Amino acid sequence: FATEIHDGLGPLLSTIKMSVSSLAAAETNPASLSIIKNTNMVISEAIKSVQEISNNLSPHVLKNFGVAKAIRNFVNKINQSKGLKVVFKSNAIDHRFSESVEILLYRMVCELLNNSIKHSGASRVDIDMQLNGNLIQVNYKDNGVGFNTDGLCADKQGVGTGYFNMFNRVKALKGHIEVLSDLNKGVFVTISIPVNG
C-alpha cells in the first residue's frame, strides 16, 4: 500500500501541480489567479499528506534500520512535542527480525502510544523492548487513567478495534499479549513474540 500510494498517487499529484502552475503563468484575471493559487496550495498539501501517509504505513527507518530504531525515531517525534514524556530502552537496537515481526511490533507500539495520547491523560510512558533468546518482549507502561479490562480478549470486538487487532496480530505470530489496567492505575502491556519461526 505504501509503495502504491507513493509511486502511484505521488507522480499524478505532481503532474497536476505542474499543470496548474502552467495555468497560473498564462492567466491574467485576478479572480482566476486567486482560485489557481488556492488550488496549487491544496495540491501541495495533498502531496505532503501522501508522503506522510506512505511513510507512516511503511517508515523508511523501519525498512532500512529495523524495529528498535524505528520505534526510537517515533518516540523522539513524540518527545519533541513536550506533551508526553516517552522513555524507550532496548537491548536490540542493532538487531533485525523478519519483516512480519518488525511490522507487528512497530504497529503495536504506535497503537499503544496513540491510545495513551488520545485516551489516558498520561504524562509518562515507559517502553522496554528486550531480546531474550528466541523471544522479543515489549513491556509498555503509562501512568494514565487506565481502564477496566474485563472482557478484554481477542474474541470480543466491543473493547475497541485497536486492542482487538493487537490480540489477533500477536496470535497470528504465535505470540502472547497481556493487558493489565484498572481505573486510575495506568496501563501495563506485555507482548512476547518468537523471532525465529
PDB file of C-alpha atoms in Angstrom:
ATOM      1  CA  PHE A   1       0.000   0.000   0.000  1.00  0.00           C
ATOM      2  CA  ALA A   2       2.756   2.425   0.953  1.00  0.00           C
ATOM      3  CA  THR A   3       4.576   1.845  -2.345  1.00  0.00           C
ATOM      4  CA  GLU A   4       1.391   2.122  -4.415  1.00  0.00           C
ATOM      5  CA  ILE A   5       0.408   5.374  -2.701  1.00  0.00           C
ATOM      6  CA  HIS A   6       3.878   6.868  -3.016  1.00  0.00           C
ATOM      7  CA  ASP A   7       4.641   5.695  -6.570  1.00  0.00           C
ATOM      8  CA  GLY A   8       1.083   5.913  -7.923  1.00  0.00           C
ATOM      9  CA  LEU A   9      -0.576   8.954  -6.391  1.00  0.00           C
ATOM     10  CA  GLY A  10       2.578  10.989  -5.854  1.00  0.00           C
ATOM     11  CA  PRO A  11       3.514  11.451  -9.536  1.00  0.00           C
ATOM     12  CA  LEU A  12      -0.128  12.118 -10.503  1.00  0.00           C
ATOM     13  CA  LEU A  13      -0.408  14.923  -7.956  1.00  0.00           C
ATOM     14  CA  SER A  14       2.941  16.352  -9.031  1.00  0.00           C
ATOM     15  CA  THR A  15       1.756  16.370 -12.664  1.00  0.00           C
ATOM     16  CA  ILE A  16      -1.455  18.162 -11.666  1.00  0.00           C
ATOM     17  CA  LYS A  17       0.577  20.726  -9.713  1.00  0.00           C
ATOM     18  CA  MET A  18       2.781  21.354 -12.761  1.00  0.00           C
ATOM     19  CA  SER A  19      -0.294  21.840 -14.979  1.00  0.00           C
ATOM     20  CA  VAL A  20      -1.886  24.241 -12.506  1.00  0.00           C
ATOM     21  CA  SER A  21       1.377  26.222 -12.330  1.00  0.00           C
ATOM     22  CA  SER A  22       1.314  26.497 -16.127  1.00  0.00           C
ATOM     23  CA  LEU A  23      -2.257  27.807 -15.939  1.00  0.00           C
ATOM     24  CA  ALA A  24      -1.170  30.428 -13.409  1.00  0.00           C
ATOM     25  CA  ALA A  25       1.590  31.659 -15.716  1.00  0.00           C
ATOM     26  CA  ALA A  26      -0.894  32.175 -18.550  1.00  0.00           C
ATOM     27  CA  GLU A  27      -3.769  33.650 -16.505  1.00  0.00           C
ATOM     28  CA  THR A  28      -4.255  37.397 -16.087  1.00  0.00           C
ATOM     29  CA  ASN A  29      -7.687  37.568 -14.445  1.00  0.00           C
ATOM     30  CA  PRO A  30      -7.145  38.321 -10.715  1.00  0.00           C
ATOM     31  CA  ALA A  31     -10.162  36.242  -9.629  1.00  0.00           C
ATOM     32  CA  SER A  32      -8.987  33.231 -11.652  1.00  0.00           C
ATOM     33  CA  LEU A  33      -5.425  33.666 -10.411  1.00  0.00           C
ATOM     34  CA  SER A  34      -6.683  33.581  -6.831  1.00  0.00           C
ATOM     35  CA  ILE A  35      -8.516  30.279  -7.488  1.00  0.00           C
ATOM     36  CA  ILE A  36      -5.464  28.805  -9.220  1.00  0.00           C
ATOM     37  CA  LYS A  37      -3.202  29.883  -6.343  1.00  0.00           C
ATOM     38  CA  ASN A  38      -5.549  28.259  -3.822  1.00  0.00           C
ATOM     39  CA  THR A  39      -5.737  25.076  -5.927  1.00  0.00           C
ATOM     40  CA  ASN A  40      -1.945  24.951  -6.120  1.00  0.00           C
ATOM     41  CA  MET A  41      -1.735  25.277  -2.338  1.00  0.00           C
ATOM     42  CA  VAL A  42      -4.265  22.455  -1.818  1.00  0.00           C
ATOM     43  CA  ILE A  43      -2.329  20.197  -4.217  1.00  0.00           C
ATOM     44  CA  SER A  44       0.883  20.894  -2.289  1.00  0.00           C
ATOM     45  CA  GLU A  45      -0.888  19.870   0.920  1.00  0.00           C
ATOM     46  CA  ALA A  46      -2.162  16.704  -0.792  1.00  0.00           C
ATOM     47  CA  ILE A  47       1.378  15.805  -1.923  1.00  0.00           C
ATOM     48  CA  LYS A  48       2.672  16.329   1.615  1.00  0.00           C
ATOM     49  CA  SER A  49      -0.181  14.232   3.004  1.00  0.00           C
ATOM     50  CA  VAL A  50       0.543  11.379   0.561  1.00  0.00           C
ATOM     51  CA  GLN A  51       4.197  11.394   1.630  1.00  0.00           C
ATOM     52  CA  GLU A  52       3.247  11.302   5.319  1.00  0.00           C
ATOM     53  CA  ILE A  53       0.678   8.515   4.835  1.00  0.00           C
ATOM     54  CA  SER A  54       3.154   6.473   2.817  1.00  0.00           C
ATOM     55  CA  ASN A  55       5.863   6.966   5.410  1.00  0.00           C
ATOM     56  CA  ASN A  56       3.526   6.071   8.290  1.00  0.00           C
ATOM     57  CA  LEU A  57       2.404   2.895   6.535  1.00  0.00           C
ATOM     58  CA  SER A  58       5.960   1.791   5.896  1.00  0.00           C
ATOM     59  CA  PRO A  59       8.504   4.050   7.572  1.00  0.00           C
ATOM     60  CA  HIS A  60      11.850   4.152   5.781  1.00  0.00           C
ATOM     61  CA  VAL A  61      13.664   3.834   9.084  1.00  0.00           C
ATOM     62  CA  LEU A  62      11.790   0.565   9.826  1.00  0.00           C
ATOM     63  CA  LYS A  63      12.714  -0.915   6.462  1.00  0.00           C
ATOM     64  CA  ASN A  64      16.312   0.293   6.496  1.00  0.00           C
ATOM     65  CA  PHE A  65      17.324   0.150  10.155  1.00  0.00           C
ATOM     66  CA  GLY A  66      14.938  -2.173  11.997  1.00  0.00           C
ATOM     67  CA  VAL A  67      12.144  -2.020  14.519  1.00  0.00           C
ATOM     68  CA  ALA A  68      14.061  -0.740  17.558  1.00  0.00           C
ATOM     69  CA  LYS A  69      15.437   2.268  15.681  1.00  0.00           C
ATOM     70  CA  ALA A  70      12.034   2.909  14.068  1.00  0.00           C
ATOM     71  CA  ILE A  71      10.358   2.934  17.488  1.00  0.00           C
ATOM     72  CA  ARG A  72      13.109   5.191  18.862  1.00  0.00           C
ATOM     73  CA  ASN A  73      12.576   7.571  15.931  1.00  0.00           C
ATOM     74  CA  PHE A  74       8.806   7.642  16.550  1.00  0.00           C
ATOM     75  CA  VAL A  75       9.355   8.208  20.285  1.00  0.00           C
ATOM     76  CA  ASN A  76      11.721  11.108  19.545  1.00  0.00           C
ATOM     77  CA  LYS A  77       8.997  12.789  17.474  1.00  0.00           C
ATOM     78  CA  ILE A  78       6.526  12.463  20.363  1.00  0.00           C
ATOM     79  CA  ASN A  79       9.054  13.798  22.873  1.00  0.00           C
ATOM     80  CA  GLN A  80       9.647  16.877  20.715  1.00  0.00           C
ATOM     81  CA  SER A  81       6.003  17.874  21.232  1.00  0.00           C
ATOM     82  CA  LYS A  82       6.649  18.170  25.017  1.00  0.00           C
ATOM     83  CA  GLY A  83       3.119  16.913  25.733  1.00  0.00           C
ATOM     84  CA  LEU A  84       4.140  13.409  26.809  1.00  0.00           C
ATOM     85  CA  LYS A  85       7.483  12.058  28.043  1.00  0.00           C
ATOM     86  CA  VAL A  86       8.290   8.678  26.494  1.00  0.00           C
ATOM     87  CA  VAL A  87      11.298   6.638  27.634  1.00  0.00           C
ATOM     88  CA  PHE A  88      12.390   3.831  25.295  1.00  0.00           C
ATOM     89  CA  LYS A  89      15.003   1.211  26.198  1.00  0.00           C
ATOM     90  CA  SER A  90      16.132  -1.816  24.206  1.00  0.00           C
ATOM     91  CA  ASN A  91      18.948  -4.336  24.007  1.00  0.00           C
ATOM     92  CA  ALA A  92      18.032  -4.982  20.356  1.00  0.00           C
ATOM     93  CA  ILE A  93      18.875  -1.626  18.751  1.00  0.00           C
ATOM     94  CA  ASP A  94      21.053  -3.254  16.083  1.00  0.00           C
ATOM     95  CA  HIS A  95      19.099  -6.495  15.646  1.00  0.00           C
ATOM     96  CA  ARG A  96      16.956  -7.249  12.609  1.00  0.00           C
ATOM     97  CA  PHE A  97      13.979  -9.588  12.609  1.00  0.00           C
ATOM     98  CA  SER A  98      11.593 -10.900   9.979  1.00  0.00           C
ATOM     99  CA  GLU A  99       9.517  -8.250   8.227  1.00  0.00           C
ATOM    100  CA  SER A 100       6.292  -9.572   9.792  1.00  0.00           C
ATOM    101  CA  VAL A 101       7.723  -9.378  13.334  1.00  0.00           C
ATOM    102  CA  GLU A 102       9.155  -5.893  12.817  1.00  0.00           C
ATOM    103  CA  ILE A 103       5.926  -4.513  11.328  1.00  0.00           C
ATOM    104  CA  LEU A 104       3.833  -6.119  14.077  1.00  0.00           C
ATOM    105  CA  LEU A 105       5.952  -4.694  16.893  1.00  0.00           C
ATOM    106  CA  TYR A 106       6.154  -1.242  15.327  1.00  0.00           C
ATOM    107  CA  ARG A 107       2.402  -1.043  14.665  1.00  0.00           C
ATOM    108  CA  MET A 108       1.535  -2.246  18.160  1.00  0.00           C
ATOM    109  CA  VAL A 109       3.827   0.232  19.918  1.00  0.00           C
ATOM    110  CA  CYS A 110       2.415   3.027  17.721  1.00  0.00           C
ATOM    111  CA  GLU A 111      -1.144   1.932  18.571  1.00  0.00           C
ATOM    112  CA  LEU A 112      -0.375   1.827  22.305  1.00  0.00           C
ATOM    113  CA  LEU A 113       1.238   5.274  22.169  1.00  0.00           C
ATOM    114  CA  ASN A 114      -1.740   6.588  20.214  1.00  0.00           C
ATOM    115  CA  ASN A 115      -4.078   5.215  22.910  1.00  0.00           C
ATOM    116  CA  SER A 116      -2.011   6.844  25.662  1.00  0.00           C
ATOM    117  CA  ILE A 117      -2.030  10.194  23.860  1.00  0.00           C
ATOM    118  CA  LYS A 118      -5.740  10.153  22.994  1.00  0.00           C
ATOM    119  CA  HIS A 119      -7.356   8.474  25.981  1.00  0.00           C
ATOM    120  CA  SER A 120      -5.123   8.114  29.029  1.00  0.00           C
ATOM    121  CA  GLY A 121      -4.136  11.617  30.061  1.00  0.00           C
ATOM    122  CA  ALA A 122      -0.710  10.115  30.842  1.00  0.00           C
ATOM    123  CA  SER A 123       2.328  12.312  31.397  1.00  0.00           C
ATOM    124  CA  ARG A 124       4.851   9.474  31.013  1.00  0.00           C
ATOM    125  CA  VAL A 125       5.221   6.247  29.052  1.00  0.00           C
ATOM    126  CA  ASP A 126       7.979   3.663  29.528  1.00  0.00           C
ATOM    127  CA  ILE A 127       8.714   1.148  26.762  1.00  0.00           C
ATOM    128  CA  ASP A 128      11.229  -1.640  27.286  1.00  0.00           C
ATOM    129  CA  MET A 129      11.986  -3.952  24.351  1.00  0.00           C
ATOM    130  CA  GLN A 130      14.273  -6.867  25.159  1.00  0.00           C
ATOM    131  CA  LEU A 131      15.564  -9.746  23.057  1.00  0.00           C
ATOM    132  CA  ASN A 132      15.862 -12.857  25.226  1.00  0.00           C
ATOM    133  CA  GLY A 133      16.912 -15.920  23.259  1.00  0.00           C
ATOM    134  CA  ASN A 134      14.149 -16.714  20.795  1.00  0.00           C
ATOM    135  CA  LEU A 135      11.732 -14.189  22.274  1.00  0.00           C
ATOM    136  CA  ILE A 136      11.382 -10.475  21.792  1.00  0.00           C
ATOM    137  CA  GLN A 137       9.435  -8.946  24.660  1.00  0.00           C
ATOM    138  CA  VAL A 138       7.941  -5.483  24.883  1.00  0.00           C
ATOM    139  CA  ASN A 139       6.824  -4.045  28.222  1.00  0.00           C
ATOM    140  CA  TYR A 140       4.694  -0.939  27.818  1.00  0.00           C
ATOM    141  CA  LYS A 141       3.568   1.179  30.766  1.00  0.00           C
ATOM    142  CA  ASP A 142       1.796   4.520  31.059  1.00  0.00           C
ATOM    143  CA  ASN A 143       0.743   6.477  34.150  1.00  0.00           C
ATOM    144  CA  GLY A 144      -2.665   7.473  32.769  1.00  0.00           C
ATOM    145  CA  VAL A 145      -6.225   6.993  33.951  1.00  0.00           C
ATOM    146  CA  GLY A 146      -6.341   3.315  32.952  1.00  0.00           C
ATOM    147  CA  PHE A 147      -9.491   1.374  32.144  1.00  0.00           C
ATOM    148  CA  ASN A 148     -11.454  -1.689  33.148  1.00  0.00           C
ATOM    149  CA  THR A 149     -10.037  -4.696  31.274  1.00  0.00           C
ATOM    150  CA  ASP A 150     -12.961  -7.048  31.998  1.00  0.00           C
ATOM    151  CA  GLY A 151     -13.766  -8.923  28.806  1.00  0.00           C
ATOM    152  CA  LEU A 152     -10.650  -7.673  27.042  1.00  0.00           C
ATOM    153  CA  CYS A 153      -9.669 -10.534  24.744  1.00  0.00           C
ATOM    154  CA  ALA A 154      -9.261 -11.483  21.107  1.00  0.00           C
ATOM    155  CA  ASP A 155     -12.814 -12.822  20.897  1.00  0.00           C
ATOM    156  CA  LYS A 156     -14.611  -9.588  21.762  1.00  0.00           C
ATOM    157  CA  GLN A 157     -14.577  -6.627  19.425  1.00  0.00           C
ATOM    158  CA  GLY A 158     -16.602  -4.423  21.747  1.00  0.00           C
ATOM    159  CA  VAL A 159     -13.486  -3.361  23.633  1.00  0.00           C
ATOM    160  CA  GLY A 160     -12.070  -1.384  20.735  1.00  0.00           C
ATOM    161  CA  THR A 161     -10.658  -2.136  17.352  1.00  0.00           C
ATOM    162  CA  GLY A 162      -7.074  -1.320  18.367  1.00  0.00           C
ATOM    163  CA  TYR A 163      -6.817  -3.945  21.103  1.00  0.00           C
ATOM    164  CA  PHE A 164      -8.827  -6.467  19.073  1.00  0.00           C
ATOM    165  CA  ASN A 165      -6.342  -6.097  16.198  1.00  0.00           C
ATOM    166  CA  MET A 166      -3.385  -6.366  18.567  1.00  0.00           C
ATOM    167  CA  PHE A 167      -4.603  -9.652  20.035  1.00  0.00           C
ATOM    168  CA  ASN A 168      -5.186 -11.111  16.585  1.00  0.00           C
ATOM    169  CA  ARG A 169      -1.819  -9.984  15.195  1.00  0.00           C
ATOM    170  CA  VAL A 170       0.089 -11.447  18.143  1.00  0.00           C
ATOM    171  CA  LYS A 171      -1.886 -14.686  17.931  1.00  0.00           C
ATOM    172  CA  ALA A 172      -1.064 -14.975  14.213  1.00  0.00           C
ATOM    173  CA  LEU A 173       2.663 -14.934  15.068  1.00  0.00           C
ATOM    174  CA  LYS A 174       2.195 -17.441  17.924  1.00  0.00           C
ATOM    175  CA  GLY A 175       2.971 -14.791  20.485  1.00  0.00           C
ATOM    176  CA  HIS A 176       1.407 -13.704  23.753  1.00  0.00           C
ATOM    177  CA  ILE A 177      -0.081 -10.412  24.911  1.00  0.00           C
ATOM    178  CA  GLU A 178      -1.318  -9.409  28.344  1.00  0.00           C
ATOM    179  CA  VAL A 179      -3.029  -6.150  29.265  1.00  0.00           C
ATOM    180  CA  LEU A 180      -3.208  -5.097  32.910  1.00  0.00           C
ATOM    181  CA  SER A 181      -5.040  -1.952  33.925  1.00  0.00           C
ATOM    182  CA  ASP A 182      -7.616  -0.504  36.235  1.00  0.00           C
ATOM    183  CA  LEU A 183      -9.193   2.883  36.708  1.00  0.00           C
ATOM    184  CA  ASN A 184      -6.617   5.479  37.790  1.00  0.00           C
ATOM    185  CA  LYS A 185      -3.809   2.886  37.721  1.00  0.00           C
ATOM    186  CA  GLY A 186      -2.410   3.333  34.232  1.00  0.00           C
ATOM    187  CA  VAL A 187      -1.862   0.583  31.688  1.00  0.00           C
ATOM    188  CA  PHE A 188       0.740  -2.176  31.587  1.00  0.00           C
ATOM    189  CA  VAL A 189       1.022  -4.281  28.426  1.00  0.00           C
ATOM    190  CA  THR A 190       3.428  -7.149  27.821  1.00  0.00           C
ATOM    191  CA  ILE A 191       3.952  -8.580  24.343  1.00  0.00           C
ATOM    192  CA  SER A 192       6.125 -11.623  23.643  1.00  0.00           C
ATOM    193  CA  ILE A 193       6.847 -12.772  20.088  1.00  0.00           C
ATOM    194  CA  PRO A 194       9.028 -15.708  18.963  1.00  0.00           C
ATOM    195  CA  VAL A 195      11.541 -14.309  16.478  1.00  0.00           C
ATOM    196  CA  ASN A 196      12.915 -17.487  14.878  1.00  0.00           C
ATOM    197  CA  GLY A 197       9.899 -19.253  13.452  1.00  0.00           C
TER     198      GLY A 197
END
